[in-house]
């Protein structure tokens, strides 16, 4: 049963046209009527270049243009494929091939990354100069239609495009509202890139809730601090390291009453951090989620933070979490694979039948993460996927870097693991067996720079004689970690 | 696509077991854990008597038992048919036949009304004495399955059972939250009968939002006043007459800050009442809705109350309203039939193919109400269905009373209309042409008492020589209104 709904932005602009929708740090802002008008205008300007159903690449850092371009595509019924601006041209080209993208909307300073044969790229400035033409605008959303795609790597290291339907995004926004409430004074800060689910989901909450969003291009502790202190931001998303920096920036002061919640993702918060936050009266809601769940799917509320320290809490209303081993549900306290289900969970990866058939069983997504539930049903995540490295908020899959290294003839074997880093949380470190004795670290790093986004380039190269492998010859990354 | 969800009460009891769920005026209250445990226990006691898919009649005034019985049935996957306690035994029997009910759960003082051949009735006290047996409990809700049925009459006067799926109730609760917000301090008052959608929808909001509800058996201005003043009720549903009484009860005082909203249904509020409320700082949200829309589907928010006086506002997020004439959508300012759509709108009347095929077109429900939209899309309801009488919050369809009168041999013709009444809003008045000269009003009233619920019995009988009819001999009720 396909369910239709009036387009969220059309509806919101009709309900509260004059209310603040998006505000940026330079003081510029759009009401819902402006956001609607800009999006429709952009759709009319793009209408000659985008066909219904066409996949449109969006390569941009956070900006008003980027948001209007996203909504313009939804009005033309063209799914948006979000491209990470930190990727190399080669990586972007691969993702465009994977997701059937032959048109990219981008900014002037990123256009060079979209300059390859198989796609046409338009910058926002170029689009603004096009003439609008009258076209049929889709003011109705078919909930189960594809809205967006975002890339995630998975354990193989091969980037897969997670498909989000409108219903996935809607259900995520609703589940979050049932968890955190909806206050008339709410204003969410978006400082994560919108090409990540943690960023985009806030923009969608804005139109679904009728709530203003304070948009930043990136996390910067002083700007975020000011957003809370002076611009009435009430909710922000953080990871342990950014949370800690914000608390330091706060010093002896306190947040104003308008501030009500820090959503903390990316693994459990250290107890010392929770205690600092408590002392400052900062409510911390710890979360568990991934691109595939359209944002958080489990949260640990402030009241349980100490009683259930280390837990990611319970599945949101309308979501479910089970612990499984060989398709069997495990009893409490036993560790297995975390399986999730609910209307916010993706229906699959685009054109990726192998991953789809191995990851989805009877409506459940097997996340690859390991964990257990306690007797009260609280989730404890033991390992975020096997060997995943999270560096400055970006997911890095060791296998992808290993594949890159192994593509050098001078390298025989390679193993990559994450090393704890005070700035980035983790950074990738590579263990390499040479094929050619004269190979240097610099040569390897120069090669990687051609192939990999900056954040994926190993911080250190360690030359070794052999790599730890198990009986089936599988690399034992946990032993590499011991070597560090 | 059937979507499943963990049973709302199971989930809510797992998330916040110790939070207050239902509170009643005598001080008794249940947490979500208690509500859950009582419901499961009742399901286990009823398991030998209720089969999955069986329609269970529920005949009760508002009580904790009634709520637990409702949830018990959902756990046994048995749709609940709500029966109006003010109906006569004969009317109840007809409704049970219409809705395929052969089992009724009721209270001791109402059991007599359920005592007829085709059904078995159990009182709550009898059920409490049964032994619980271990049965499979449905902890998963299939969203598009039938959850409840409630009767509405429609213009023909024949009671039709409106089918509500779980998804209808869910979508109604969500749309309301997106309109009114979800505050941690919210506590909704339920003083409408739970066998009406306006009552039941509040109980469902309680488990979906995780919000306490203050439950009364009926509206009583002093009790309601105390609920707001002393028991932190934040939201109540009223009609113009009860709103006015509450404002009078408030006298020179003011409501505490915890109180944030009166939802006013049953037609537009008189301007004088809006002004009184404004003076007292009481936010009034005017609403439009019906059993078929699972509660309100349009609301006029406080900010627009004066600017759009007389309007029912705009369709809730996820809902749509159109004005139609002969299957064509009318432009703004033109009066036509109000059509509604959205996930909270019923999929139809139970076993009522005629009404279903005439009332539902391409996913839209033709309400039978007349209205128009202004240039900004605000709805104005011109006439609530043709000739509907609303008396003390109950819908009365003239045709039903006329049919009853015409079943007396001594009556030749009959026409019924609503007369304005200071206490009830409206009361039915009957115009009658006699067949037998010696027929008296008392005889007619005595006859009606056998057949009709008290509130449907005509307040006055007026004997006439002829009734106004149009060219096709259809009764012109608007002319009867002029006669009054």
Short mmCIF file of C-alpha atoms in Angstrom, two decimals, chain A residues 179 269 271 274 278 283-286 299-315 374 376-380, chain B residues 12-18:
data_model
loop_
_atom_site.label_atom_id
_atom_site.label_comp_id
_atom_site.label_asym_id
_atom_site.label_seq_id
_atom_site.Cartn_x
_atom_site.Cartn_y
_atom_site.Cartn_z
CA UNK A 179 11.64 10.33 22.00
CA UNK A 269 30.52 8.32 26.20
CA UNK A 271 32.04 8.13 32.27
CA UNK A 274 29.12 12.16 31.46
CA UNK A 278 25.98 16.34 34.59
CA UNK A 283 21.39 16.60 29.31
CA UNK A 284 23.20 13.96 27.23
CA UNK A 285 21.17 11.54 25.14
CA UNK A 286 23.46 8.79 23.84
CA UNK A 299 18.89 6.19 22.45
CA UNK A 300 19.84 6.21 26.09
CA UNK A 301 18.06 9.01 27.85
CA UNK A 302 19.63 11.28 30.42
CA UNK A 303 17.85 9.59 33.34
CA UNK A 304 19.48 6.27 32.54
CA UNK A 305 22.94 7.63 31.67
CA UNK A 306 24.66 6.46 34.86
CA UNK A 307 22.45 3.49 35.72
CA UNK A 308 23.14 2.08 32.24
CA UNK A 309 26.59 3.51 31.60
CA UNK A 310 28.06 2.14 28.36
CA UNK A 311 24.64 1.36 26.88
CA UNK A 312 23.12 2.82 23.72
CA UNK A 313 19.69 2.55 25.35
CA UNK A 314 16.52 1.15 23.81
CA UNK A 315 15.14 1.12 20.28
CA UNK A 374 20.67 -6.57 29.23
CA UNK A 376 15.80 -4.76 30.83
CA UNK A 377 16.33 -4.69 27.07
CA UNK A 378 19.06 -2.02 27.01
CA UNK A 379 21.46 -2.38 24.09
CA UNK A 380 25.23 -2.55 24.58
CA UNK B 12 5.82 2.22 26.13
CA UNK B 13 5.87 0.01 29.23
CA UNK B 14 9.42 -1.08 28.33
CA UNK B 15 10.60 2.50 27.75
CA UNK B 16 9.08 4.24 30.77
CA UNK B 17 7.47 1.61 33.04
CA UNK B 18 7.25 3.84 36.10
#
